[in-house]
Amino acid sequence: MVTSDSFFGGAPEVNASAPGRVNLLGEHTDYNDGYMLPVATPQRTTVALSRSNDGHFVFYSSTLDANVTFAPEGSAPSGFGSYIEGCIRLVEAEGVQVPPLRVWVSTDVPVGSGLSSSAALEVATLRALRQMLGFELDDVKLARIAQRAEIEFARVNCGIMDQMASSLADESNMLFIDARTLEHRLAPLPPDAEIIVIDSGIARKLAGSKYNERRAECEEASRKLGVTALRDVQDPASVETLPEPLRRRARHVVQENLRVLEAANGVSLERFGELMDASHFSLRDDYEVSIPELDELCALLRAQEGVVGARLTGAGFGGACVALCKAGYAQRAAEAALNEYNKNGRQGRLLIPVPHEGKENNESV
Ligand code: NG1
C-alpha cells in the first residue's frame, strides 16, 4: 500500500472528504420523483490532489491498492478511476480547465454494502477539485454533477438520493430530500435515537437487473395512471385499479412517500420504528426486492431490547439492514442479532455503530 506522503512525495495540494449514506426511510422513491430521509455515515472517503508533473493523470486507491494512469486525451478504464474521471470531465464541461492531476483515494465506507461508497468518492473528488481550482459550485449542483458522473461514466442508472445525501447530509440529522425539486432540509432524528446498520453478507447480485425492471414498472404504472411520475398520484386508492404487478409496485411507492412525509414532520421514536417496519413489509410484499436473509435479519433486530423498527436499506436483493433503537442499546442489540444471524456460517457484519478500531468487523460478536 502506498501512503499519501509517498504518493505525492510530501503533502498534497488539497485534501477533501465525503461520507457514505444510510437511508432511514424512502426506498425506491428517488427515481419516482419522491421523498427520502437519509443520514450521513461516520465512515468517509478521502481524496487528495496535486498537479501532476509528467503530463498524465495518475489515480491511486489505497483501499484497493490499485493504480490508473492515462494521458489527458485518453480515459480511465472502468473501475474506481471512471468515477474520478467522470467528475473531472464534467467539471471541464462546465468550462473549468483541469490540469493533469495525481489523485490519491482512501475510504472506510464499506464497498458493495449499500452505503454509497460510489457517491462518497464522487462527492469527495468534486470537493477536492473545487478547493484546488477555486470555481463556484454549490452543494446541490455538486450532487447533480456527481450523479451524472455515476450515470454517464460508471454506467449506473441511479437516482439522486446518494449524491444529495453525501453532499448535504450530516450524521446527527436526517436530510429530507424532494427528488423532483431537490428541495432539502435537515430534520432532526427522533429524540434519543440510535442507528444500527448490519451488512447481511449477501452480495446484491440481482440488484442491477431487477432495479431497472422496477424502474420500468413504475414508468408504466405512471403512464397508465396519467401522471408524470408516481409522486404525482393524488388519491392513493387510484393505484388499486392497476393490473398486477403494477398495482403493488405503485402502492409501495405511494405509501412510502406518505411514510417519509409523516416522519419528516417529526414523530416519536416508536412511531418512526413502526414506519420503518411498514416500509420493510411493503418492500418485501409489494415491491418484492427483499430476500429471506434480509427478512430474517430485520426480524432478529426487531426482537432485541430497545429496537423500535428495522428494514432493508438500499435497492435490496442483498446488502444491508438498518434499525432504529433507543440511545444506549445499539451495540448490544446489534451484537445479539448478529450472533444469531451468523449461526450456520453466515457472514453478516456490523457497519454502524462503527466497530472499534483494530478489531475485525465481526470479531465483536
Ligand atoms: P443502493 O442500493 O444503496 O446503491 C440504489 C440507488 C438509489 C436508490 C436506491 C433505492 C444506485 C447507485 N443507487 O441505492 O438511487 O434508488 O437504490 O431506494 O443505484
mmCIF file of C-alpha atoms and ligand atoms in Angstrom:
data_model
loop_
_atom_site.group_PDB
_atom_site.id
_atom_site.type_symbol
_atom_site.label_atom_id
_atom_site.label_comp_id
_atom_site.label_asym_id
_atom_site.label_seq_id
_atom_site.Cartn_x
_atom_site.Cartn_y
_atom_site.Cartn_z
ATOM 1 C CA MET A 1 0.000 0.000 0.000
ATOM 2 C CA VAL A 2 1.265 3.476 -0.945
ATOM 3 C CA THR A 3 0.767 6.249 1.629
ATOM 4 C CA SER A 4 -0.375 9.723 0.637
ATOM 5 C CA ASP A 5 3.054 11.123 1.598
ATOM 6 C CA SER A 6 4.966 8.718 -0.594
ATOM 7 C CA PHE A 7 2.462 9.058 -3.483
ATOM 8 C CA PHE A 8 2.862 12.848 -3.516
ATOM 9 C CA GLY A 9 6.454 12.980 -2.245
ATOM 10 C CA GLY A 10 5.194 15.159 0.633
ATOM 11 C CA ALA A 11 1.869 16.814 1.412
ATOM 12 C CA PRO A 12 -0.793 17.023 -1.360
ATOM 13 C CA GLU A 13 -2.042 20.424 -2.537
ATOM 14 C CA VAL A 14 -5.580 19.710 -1.260
ATOM 15 C CA ASN A 15 -7.437 17.128 0.775
ATOM 16 C CA ALA A 16 -11.215 16.671 0.885
ATOM 17 C CA SER A 17 -13.616 14.038 2.155
ATOM 18 C CA ALA A 18 -17.269 12.996 1.968
ATOM 19 C CA PRO A 19 -19.419 10.446 3.834
ATOM 20 C CA GLY A 20 -21.459 7.484 2.628
ATOM 21 C CA ARG A 21 -25.148 7.425 3.460
ATOM 22 C CA VAL A 22 -27.730 5.198 5.017
ATOM 23 C CA ASN A 23 -31.330 5.720 4.043
ATOM 24 C CA LEU A 24 -33.722 5.586 7.016
ATOM 25 C CA LEU A 25 -36.948 5.843 5.031
ATOM 26 C CA GLY A 26 -37.991 6.368 1.396
ATOM 27 C CA GLU A 27 -36.776 3.418 -0.645
ATOM 28 C CA HIS A 28 -37.209 3.248 -4.426
ATOM 29 C CA THR A 29 -38.797 6.679 -4.290
ATOM 30 C CA ASP A 30 -35.966 8.809 -5.739
ATOM 31 C CA TYR A 31 -36.476 7.731 -9.364
ATOM 32 C CA ASN A 32 -40.209 8.280 -8.884
ATOM 33 C CA ASP A 33 -39.580 11.986 -8.134
ATOM 34 C CA GLY A 34 -40.450 11.260 -4.488
ATOM 35 C CA TYR A 35 -39.106 11.813 -0.999
ATOM 36 C CA MET A 36 -36.443 10.228 1.195
ATOM 37 C CA LEU A 37 -34.691 10.575 4.548
ATOM 38 C CA PRO A 38 -31.026 9.518 4.547
ATOM 39 C CA VAL A 39 -28.322 10.309 7.112
ATOM 40 C CA ALA A 40 -24.558 10.507 6.548
ATOM 41 C CA THR A 41 -22.384 7.598 7.704
ATOM 42 C CA PRO A 42 -19.498 8.103 10.138
ATOM 43 C CA GLN A 43 -17.344 6.350 7.505
ATOM 44 C CA ARG A 44 -15.857 8.690 4.890
ATOM 45 C CA THR A 45 -13.870 8.706 1.650
ATOM 46 C CA THR A 46 -10.815 10.972 1.385
ATOM 47 C CA VAL A 47 -9.471 12.334 -1.902
ATOM 48 C CA ALA A 48 -6.130 14.172 -2.079
ATOM 49 C CA LEU A 49 -4.937 16.036 -5.196
ATOM 50 C CA SER A 50 -1.799 17.617 -6.595
ATOM 51 C CA ARG A 51 -0.910 18.803 -10.083
ATOM 52 C CA SER A 52 0.908 16.075 -11.987
ATOM 53 C CA ASN A 53 4.394 16.923 -13.286
ATOM 54 C CA ASP A 54 4.572 14.297 -16.029
ATOM 55 C CA GLY A 55 1.520 15.446 -18.021
ATOM 56 C CA HIS A 56 -0.514 12.340 -17.113
ATOM 57 C CA PHE A 57 -3.463 11.676 -14.841
ATOM 58 C CA VAL A 58 -2.436 9.204 -12.145
ATOM 59 C CA PHE A 59 -5.070 7.834 -9.718
ATOM 60 C CA TYR A 60 -4.239 5.579 -6.807
ATOM 61 C CA SER A 61 -6.702 3.861 -4.453
ATOM 62 C CA SER A 62 -5.023 2.860 -1.201
ATOM 63 C CA THR A 63 -8.112 0.824 -0.292
ATOM 64 C CA LEU A 64 -7.873 -1.309 -3.444
ATOM 65 C CA ASP A 65 -4.092 -0.843 -3.822
ATOM 66 C CA ALA A 66 -4.798 -0.123 -7.495
ATOM 67 C CA ASN A 67 -3.316 2.384 -9.933
ATOM 68 C CA VAL A 68 -4.725 4.057 -13.051
ATOM 69 C CA THR A 69 -2.625 6.190 -15.446
ATOM 70 C CA PHE A 70 -3.774 7.872 -18.663
ATOM 71 C CA ALA A 71 -2.913 10.802 -20.928
ATOM 72 C CA PRO A 72 -5.249 13.854 -20.919
ATOM 73 C CA GLU A 73 -6.708 12.828 -24.304
ATOM 74 C CA GLY A 74 -7.198 9.224 -23.076
ATOM 75 C CA SER A 75 -9.566 7.848 -20.470
ATOM 76 C CA ALA A 76 -9.599 5.697 -17.346
ATOM 77 C CA PRO A 77 -10.536 2.020 -17.668
ATOM 78 C CA SER A 78 -13.739 1.004 -15.856
ATOM 79 C CA GLY A 79 -13.368 0.686 -12.084
ATOM 80 C CA PHE A 80 -12.738 3.298 -9.381
ATOM 81 C CA GLY A 81 -10.958 5.526 -11.941
ATOM 82 C CA SER A 82 -14.093 6.031 -14.023
ATOM 83 C CA TYR A 83 -15.902 7.788 -11.126
ATOM 84 C CA ILE A 84 -12.978 10.189 -10.680
ATOM 85 C CA GLU A 85 -12.529 10.764 -14.401
ATOM 86 C CA GLY A 86 -16.287 11.367 -14.731
ATOM 87 C CA CYS A 87 -16.083 14.169 -12.149
ATOM 88 C CA ILE A 88 -13.061 15.722 -13.912
ATOM 89 C CA ARG A 89 -14.650 15.587 -17.391
ATOM 90 C CA LEU A 90 -17.950 17.044 -16.157
ATOM 91 C CA VAL A 91 -16.147 19.894 -14.383
ATOM 92 C CA GLU A 92 -14.293 20.551 -17.674
ATOM 93 C CA ALA A 93 -17.663 20.571 -19.451
ATOM 94 C CA GLU A 94 -18.678 23.395 -17.070
ATOM 95 C CA GLY A 95 -15.828 25.456 -18.556
ATOM 96 C CA VAL A 96 -13.184 24.802 -15.878
ATOM 97 C CA GLN A 97 -9.670 23.942 -17.070
ATOM 98 C CA VAL A 98 -8.424 20.920 -15.154
ATOM 99 C CA PRO A 99 -4.665 20.228 -15.377
ATOM 100 C CA PRO A 100 -3.328 16.654 -15.300
ATOM 101 C CA LEU A 101 -3.550 15.515 -11.674
ATOM 102 C CA ARG A 102 -2.266 12.972 -9.232
ATOM 103 C CA VAL A 103 -5.221 11.700 -7.175
ATOM 104 C CA TRP A 104 -4.933 9.598 -4.019
ATOM 105 C CA VAL A 105 -8.059 7.919 -2.619
ATOM 106 C CA SER A 106 -8.736 6.163 0.638
ATOM 107 C CA THR A 107 -12.033 5.065 2.145
ATOM 108 C CA ASP A 108 -13.511 3.310 5.135
ATOM 109 C CA VAL A 109 -17.013 3.357 3.605
ATOM 110 C CA PRO A 110 -17.701 -0.350 3.026
ATOM 111 C CA VAL A 111 -17.841 -1.083 -0.700
ATOM 112 C CA GLY A 112 -20.853 -3.024 -2.031
ATOM 113 C CA SER A 113 -22.927 -2.907 1.169
ATOM 114 C CA GLY A 114 -25.391 -0.234 0.127
ATOM 115 C CA LEU A 115 -23.766 2.686 1.972
ATOM 116 C CA SER A 116 -22.998 4.505 -1.299
ATOM 117 C CA SER A 117 -19.241 4.332 -1.425
ATOM 118 C CA SER A 118 -19.502 5.494 -5.040
ATOM 119 C CA ALA A 119 -21.353 8.710 -4.138
ATOM 120 C CA ALA A 120 -18.787 9.368 -1.385
ATOM 121 C CA LEU A 121 -15.984 9.030 -3.947
ATOM 122 C CA GLU A 122 -17.695 11.345 -6.439
ATOM 123 C CA VAL A 123 -18.563 13.998 -3.861
ATOM 124 C CA ALA A 124 -15.089 13.912 -2.258
ATOM 125 C CA THR A 125 -13.472 14.219 -5.724
ATOM 126 C CA LEU A 126 -15.653 17.199 -6.660
ATOM 127 C CA ARG A 127 -14.980 18.887 -3.309
ATOM 128 C CA ALA A 128 -11.230 18.437 -3.821
ATOM 129 C CA LEU A 129 -11.413 19.835 -7.385
ATOM 130 C CA ARG A 130 -13.480 22.813 -6.195
ATOM 131 C CA GLN A 131 -10.991 23.519 -3.440
ATOM 132 C CA MET A 132 -7.946 23.233 -5.694
ATOM 133 C CA LEU A 133 -9.252 25.161 -8.708
ATOM 134 C CA GLY A 134 -11.451 27.655 -6.838
ATOM 135 C CA PHE A 135 -14.541 27.525 -9.109
ATOM 136 C CA GLU A 136 -18.091 28.234 -7.927
ATOM 137 C CA LEU A 137 -20.158 25.105 -7.299
ATOM 138 C CA ASP A 138 -22.928 24.921 -4.725
ATOM 139 C CA ASP A 139 -23.587 21.667 -2.912
ATOM 140 C CA VAL A 140 -26.779 20.803 -4.834
ATOM 141 C CA LYS A 141 -25.135 21.374 -8.236
ATOM 142 C CA LEU A 142 -22.207 19.338 -6.953
ATOM 143 C CA ALA A 143 -24.603 16.459 -6.179
ATOM 144 C CA ARG A 144 -26.113 16.704 -9.678
ATOM 145 C CA ILE A 145 -22.665 16.518 -11.319
ATOM 146 C CA ALA A 146 -21.754 13.578 -9.076
ATOM 147 C CA GLN A 147 -24.932 11.760 -10.171
ATOM 148 C CA ARG A 148 -24.103 12.431 -13.843
ATOM 149 C CA ALA A 149 -20.598 11.026 -13.290
ATOM 150 C CA GLU A 150 -22.181 7.830 -11.976
ATOM 151 C CA ILE A 151 -24.696 7.560 -14.830
ATOM 152 C CA GLU A 152 -22.506 8.657 -17.750
ATOM 153 C CA PHE A 153 -19.089 7.333 -16.719
ATOM 154 C CA ALA A 154 -19.709 4.446 -14.294
ATOM 155 C CA ARG A 155 -22.848 3.490 -16.288
ATOM 156 C CA VAL A 156 -25.103 3.049 -13.248
ATOM 157 C CA ASN A 157 -28.609 4.409 -13.829
ATOM 158 C CA CYS A 158 -29.047 5.776 -10.278
ATOM 159 C CA GLY A 159 -31.412 8.320 -8.718
ATOM 160 C CA ILE A 160 -30.199 11.492 -6.959
ATOM 161 C CA MET A 161 -30.523 10.354 -3.321
ATOM 162 C CA ASP A 162 -26.987 9.074 -2.749
ATOM 163 C CA GLN A 163 -25.169 12.122 -4.078
ATOM 164 C CA MET A 164 -27.533 14.591 -2.351
ATOM 165 C CA ALA A 165 -27.016 12.754 0.933
ATOM 166 C CA SER A 166 -23.240 12.564 0.598
ATOM 167 C CA SER A 167 -23.071 16.256 -0.337
ATOM 168 C CA LEU A 168 -25.578 17.686 2.162
ATOM 169 C CA ALA A 169 -26.383 15.275 4.997
ATOM 170 C CA ASP A 170 -24.762 15.011 8.392
ATOM 171 C CA GLU A 171 -24.618 12.236 10.962
ATOM 172 C CA SER A 172 -26.949 13.621 13.573
ATOM 173 C CA ASN A 173 -29.822 14.795 11.377
ATOM 174 C CA MET A 174 -31.817 13.223 8.594
ATOM 175 C CA LEU A 175 -31.790 15.000 5.254
ATOM 176 C CA PHE A 176 -35.287 15.327 3.845
ATOM 177 C CA ILE A 177 -34.974 15.339 0.045
ATOM 178 C CA ASP A 178 -37.559 16.063 -2.614
ATOM 179 C CA ALA A 179 -36.078 14.280 -5.643
ATOM 180 C CA ARG A 180 -38.041 16.370 -8.144
ATOM 181 C CA THR A 181 -37.240 19.880 -6.925
ATOM 182 C CA LEU A 182 -34.092 18.946 -4.972
ATOM 183 C CA GLU A 183 -35.533 20.976 -2.135
ATOM 184 C CA HIS A 184 -33.957 19.672 1.032
ATOM 185 C CA ARG A 185 -33.785 20.384 4.727
ATOM 186 C CA LEU A 186 -32.234 18.825 7.784
ATOM 187 C CA ALA A 187 -34.794 17.106 10.009
ATOM 188 C CA PRO A 188 -33.779 16.023 13.499
ATOM 189 C CA LEU A 189 -33.680 12.314 14.278
ATOM 190 C CA PRO A 190 -36.399 11.269 16.738
ATOM 191 C CA PRO A 191 -35.307 12.089 20.293
ATOM 192 C CA ASP A 192 -32.911 9.559 21.871
ATOM 193 C CA ALA A 193 -32.488 7.560 18.660
ATOM 194 C CA GLU A 194 -29.508 5.451 17.705
ATOM 195 C CA ILE A 195 -28.883 3.796 14.337
ATOM 196 C CA ILE A 196 -27.766 0.227 13.641
ATOM 197 C CA VAL A 197 -26.635 -0.940 10.209
ATOM 198 C CA ILE A 198 -25.721 -4.565 9.538
ATOM 199 C CA ASP A 199 -24.490 -5.962 6.239
ATOM 200 C CA SER A 200 -26.254 -9.260 5.517
ATOM 201 C CA GLY A 201 -23.127 -10.622 3.826
ATOM 202 C CA ILE A 202 -25.240 -11.419 0.760
ATOM 203 C CA ALA A 203 -23.980 -9.707 -2.399
ATOM 204 C CA ARG A 204 -26.621 -7.755 -4.300
ATOM 205 C CA LYS A 205 -26.479 -10.000 -7.328
ATOM 206 C CA LEU A 206 -29.803 -9.180 -8.931
ATOM 207 C CA ALA A 207 -29.820 -5.579 -7.789
ATOM 208 C CA GLY A 208 -28.839 -4.135 -11.191
ATOM 209 C CA SER A 209 -31.251 -6.005 -13.452
ATOM 210 C CA LYS A 210 -34.191 -6.030 -11.030
ATOM 211 C CA TYR A 211 -33.606 -2.332 -10.240
ATOM 212 C CA ASN A 212 -34.068 -1.460 -13.910
ATOM 213 C CA GLU A 213 -37.110 -3.750 -14.100
ATOM 214 C CA ARG A 214 -38.732 -1.943 -11.131
ATOM 215 C CA ARG A 215 -37.983 1.448 -12.692
ATOM 216 C CA ALA A 216 -39.668 0.340 -15.925
ATOM 217 C CA GLU A 217 -42.703 -0.957 -13.982
ATOM 218 C CA CYS A 218 -43.050 2.389 -12.200
ATOM 219 C CA GLU A 219 -42.873 4.249 -15.500
ATOM 220 C CA GLU A 220 -45.571 2.010 -16.946
ATOM 221 C CA ALA A 221 -47.759 2.476 -13.856
ATOM 222 C CA SER A 222 -47.368 6.266 -14.187
ATOM 223 C CA ARG A 223 -48.366 6.133 -17.863
ATOM 224 C CA LYS A 224 -51.450 4.069 -17.054
ATOM 225 C CA LEU A 225 -52.433 6.467 -14.251
ATOM 226 C CA GLY A 226 -51.831 9.502 -16.485
ATOM 227 C CA VAL A 227 -49.257 11.114 -14.177
ATOM 228 C CA THR A 228 -45.702 12.303 -14.862
ATOM 229 C CA ALA A 229 -44.314 10.210 -12.007
ATOM 230 C CA LEU A 230 -45.775 8.158 -9.142
ATOM 231 C CA ARG A 231 -45.041 11.096 -6.848
ATOM 232 C CA ASP A 232 -47.967 12.855 -8.553
ATOM 233 C CA VAL A 233 -50.609 10.291 -7.541
ATOM 234 C CA GLN A 234 -53.123 12.316 -5.512
ATOM 235 C CA ASP A 235 -55.513 9.566 -4.474
ATOM 236 C CA PRO A 236 -53.682 6.524 -3.059
ATOM 237 C CA ALA A 237 -56.748 4.357 -3.809
ATOM 238 C CA SER A 238 -56.356 5.001 -7.567
ATOM 239 C CA VAL A 239 -53.402 2.560 -7.777
ATOM 240 C CA GLU A 240 -55.756 -0.296 -6.873
ATOM 241 C CA THR A 241 -57.184 -0.148 -10.425
ATOM 242 C CA LEU A 242 -53.825 -1.091 -11.991
ATOM 243 C CA PRO A 243 -53.103 -4.618 -13.263
ATOM 244 C CA GLU A 244 -50.645 -6.750 -11.256
ATOM 245 C CA PRO A 245 -47.765 -6.386 -10.582
ATOM 246 C CA LEU A 246 -48.050 -2.630 -11.292
ATOM 247 C CA ARG A 247 -50.726 -2.269 -8.601
ATOM 248 C CA ARG A 248 -48.384 -3.442 -5.837
ATOM 249 C CA ARG A 249 -45.325 -1.602 -7.201
ATOM 250 C CA ALA A 250 -47.234 1.693 -7.326
ATOM 251 C CA ARG A 251 -48.792 1.065 -3.921
ATOM 252 C CA HIS A 252 -45.335 0.709 -2.372
ATOM 253 C CA VAL A 253 -44.093 3.974 -3.872
ATOM 254 C CA VAL A 254 -47.219 5.974 -2.964
ATOM 255 C CA GLN A 255 -47.329 4.662 0.625
ATOM 256 C CA GLU A 256 -43.565 5.029 1.075
ATOM 257 C CA ASN A 257 -43.777 8.705 0.113
ATOM 258 C CA LEU A 258 -46.551 9.186 2.694
ATOM 259 C CA ARG A 259 -44.396 7.487 5.342
ATOM 260 C CA VAL A 260 -41.485 9.836 4.600
ATOM 261 C CA LEU A 261 -43.691 12.919 4.740
ATOM 262 C CA GLU A 262 -45.082 11.836 8.106
ATOM 263 C CA ALA A 263 -41.642 11.035 9.552
ATOM 264 C CA ALA A 264 -40.052 14.246 8.243
ATOM 265 C CA ASN A 265 -42.602 16.297 10.170
ATOM 266 C CA GLY A 266 -41.354 14.878 13.455
ATOM 267 C CA VAL A 267 -42.709 11.719 15.062
ATOM 268 C CA SER A 268 -41.875 9.815 18.228
ATOM 269 C CA LEU A 269 -39.158 7.170 18.168
ATOM 270 C CA GLU A 270 -41.787 4.436 18.431
ATOM 271 C CA ARG A 271 -43.806 5.805 15.505
ATOM 272 C CA PHE A 272 -40.653 6.126 13.422
ATOM 273 C CA GLY A 273 -39.954 2.464 14.123
ATOM 274 C CA GLU A 274 -43.458 1.474 13.015
ATOM 275 C CA LEU A 275 -42.956 3.369 9.762
ATOM 276 C CA MET A 276 -39.648 1.547 9.170
ATOM 277 C CA ASP A 277 -41.278 -1.835 9.762
ATOM 278 C CA ALA A 278 -44.133 -0.931 7.415
ATOM 279 C CA SER A 279 -41.562 0.130 4.805
ATOM 280 C CA HIS A 280 -39.825 -3.239 5.048
ATOM 281 C CA PHE A 281 -43.056 -5.216 4.713
ATOM 282 C CA SER A 282 -44.013 -3.134 1.699
ATOM 283 C CA LEU A 283 -40.579 -3.661 0.097
ATOM 284 C CA ARG A 284 -40.944 -7.385 0.768
ATOM 285 C CA ASP A 285 -44.558 -7.963 -0.269
ATOM 286 C CA ASP A 286 -45.433 -5.216 -2.751
ATOM 287 C CA TYR A 287 -42.125 -4.161 -4.266
ATOM 288 C CA GLU A 288 -40.600 -7.665 -3.983
ATOM 289 C CA VAL A 289 -36.987 -6.582 -3.507
ATOM 290 C CA SER A 290 -36.239 -8.393 -0.250
ATOM 291 C CA ILE A 291 -34.650 -11.825 0.236
ATOM 292 C CA PRO A 292 -35.149 -14.279 3.159
ATOM 293 C CA GLU A 293 -31.830 -13.284 4.769
ATOM 294 C CA LEU A 294 -32.819 -9.601 4.939
ATOM 295 C CA ASP A 295 -36.248 -10.547 6.344
ATOM 296 C CA GLU A 296 -34.571 -12.705 8.974
ATOM 297 C CA LEU A 297 -32.014 -10.076 9.934
ATOM 298 C CA CYS A 298 -34.740 -7.436 10.313
ATOM 299 C CA ALA A 299 -36.835 -9.812 12.438
ATOM 300 C CA LEU A 300 -33.829 -10.558 14.662
ATOM 301 C CA LEU A 301 -33.138 -6.852 15.078
ATOM 302 C CA ARG A 302 -36.801 -6.138 15.939
ATOM 303 C CA ALA A 303 -36.668 -8.823 18.622
ATOM 304 C CA GLN A 304 -33.875 -7.034 20.543
ATOM 305 C CA GLU A 305 -34.479 -4.850 23.565
ATOM 306 C CA GLY A 306 -34.588 -1.179 22.683
ATOM 307 C CA VAL A 307 -35.079 -1.675 18.914
ATOM 308 C CA VAL A 308 -38.171 0.126 17.584
ATOM 309 C CA GLY A 309 -38.046 -0.826 13.892
ATOM 310 C CA ALA A 310 -35.915 -2.373 11.141
ATOM 311 C CA ARG A 311 -35.895 -2.524 7.377
ATOM 312 C CA LEU A 312 -33.706 -3.343 4.413
ATOM 313 C CA THR A 313 -31.862 -0.281 3.142
ATOM 314 C CA GLY A 314 -30.797 0.463 -0.443
ATOM 315 C CA ALA A 315 -32.027 -1.311 -3.555
ATOM 316 C CA GLY A 316 -32.472 -4.740 -1.891
ATOM 317 C CA PHE A 317 -31.693 -8.292 -3.156
ATOM 318 C CA GLY A 318 -28.878 -8.408 -0.570
ATOM 319 C CA GLY A 319 -26.894 -5.635 1.090
ATOM 320 C CA ALA A 320 -27.716 -4.151 4.475
ATOM 321 C CA CYS A 321 -30.497 -3.669 7.045
ATOM 322 C CA VAL A 322 -30.976 -0.520 9.100
ATOM 323 C CA ALA A 323 -32.651 -0.431 12.501
ATOM 324 C CA LEU A 324 -33.505 2.348 14.912
ATOM 325 C CA CYS A 325 -33.241 1.872 18.652
ATOM 326 C CA LYS A 326 -33.275 3.778 21.916
ATOM 327 C CA ALA A 327 -29.988 5.514 22.711
ATOM 328 C CA GLY A 328 -27.591 3.219 24.540
ATOM 329 C CA TYR A 329 -28.996 -0.026 23.127
ATOM 330 C CA ALA A 330 -27.365 -0.168 19.675
ATOM 331 C CA GLN A 331 -24.165 -2.064 20.431
ATOM 332 C CA ARG A 332 -25.817 -4.791 22.480
ATOM 333 C CA ALA A 333 -28.814 -5.189 20.160
ATOM 334 C CA ALA A 334 -26.625 -5.368 17.050
ATOM 335 C CA GLU A 335 -24.283 -7.930 18.584
ATOM 336 C CA ALA A 336 -27.144 -10.152 19.745
ATOM 337 C CA ALA A 337 -28.887 -10.026 16.347
ATOM 338 C CA LEU A 338 -25.613 -10.702 14.522
ATOM 339 C CA ASN A 339 -24.732 -13.625 16.777
ATOM 340 C CA GLU A 340 -27.998 -15.286 15.954
ATOM 341 C CA TYR A 341 -27.869 -14.400 12.242
ATOM 342 C CA ASN A 342 -24.288 -15.641 11.788
ATOM 343 C CA LYS A 343 -25.081 -19.108 13.098
ATOM 344 C CA ASN A 344 -24.856 -21.587 10.174
ATOM 345 C CA GLY A 345 -21.862 -19.819 8.635
ATOM 346 C CA ARG A 346 -23.436 -16.563 7.526
ATOM 347 C CA GLN A 347 -21.122 -13.586 7.059
ATOM 348 C CA GLY A 348 -23.151 -10.709 8.497
ATOM 349 C CA ARG A 349 -21.094 -7.817 9.838
ATOM 350 C CA LEU A 350 -21.658 -4.688 11.832
ATOM 351 C CA LEU A 351 -21.247 -1.421 9.895
ATOM 352 C CA ILE A 352 -22.849 1.084 12.333
ATOM 353 C CA PRO A 353 -22.095 1.673 15.186
ATOM 354 C CA VAL A 354 -18.622 1.550 13.647
ATOM 355 C CA PRO A 355 -16.763 -1.414 15.164
ATOM 356 C CA HIS A 356 -13.845 -0.470 17.410
ATOM 357 C CA GLU A 357 -10.569 0.110 15.597
ATOM 358 C CA GLY A 358 -8.125 -2.761 15.500
ATOM 359 C CA LYS A 359 -10.905 -5.326 15.536
ATOM 360 C CA GLU A 360 -12.213 -7.210 12.558
ATOM 361 C CA ASN A 361 -15.776 -6.055 11.910
ATOM 362 C CA ASN A 362 -17.380 -9.220 13.212
ATOM 363 C CA GLU A 363 -14.915 -10.019 15.934
ATOM 364 C CA SER A 364 -17.018 -8.029 18.333
ATOM 365 C CA VAL A 365 -19.827 -10.561 18.171
HETATM 366 P P1 NG1 B 1 -28.157 1.445 -3.305
HETATM 367 O O1 NG1 B 1 -28.737 0.093 -3.398
HETATM 368 O O2 NG1 B 1 -27.900 1.845 -1.889
HETATM 369 O O3 NG1 B 1 -26.952 1.607 -4.191
HETATM 370 C C1 NG1 B 1 -29.958 2.324 -5.054
HETATM 371 C C2 NG1 B 1 -29.842 3.591 -5.884
HETATM 372 C C3 NG1 B 1 -30.540 4.784 -5.185
HETATM 373 C C4 NG1 B 1 -31.977 4.413 -4.814
HETATM 374 C C5 NG1 B 1 -31.966 3.083 -4.024
HETATM 375 C C6 NG1 B 1 -33.362 2.565 -3.713
HETATM 376 C C7 NG1 B 1 -27.697 3.376 -7.073
HETATM 377 C C8 NG1 B 1 -26.264 3.785 -7.128
HETATM 378 N N1 NG1 B 1 -28.426 3.923 -6.075
HETATM 379 O O4 NG1 B 1 -29.259 2.515 -3.856
HETATM 380 O O5 NG1 B 1 -30.522 5.914 -6.056
HETATM 381 O O6 NG1 B 1 -32.809 4.318 -5.952
HETATM 382 O O7 NG1 B 1 -31.308 2.031 -4.753
HETATM 383 O O8 NG1 B 1 -34.041 3.469 -2.891
HETATM 384 O O9 NG1 B 1 -28.177 2.612 -7.900
#
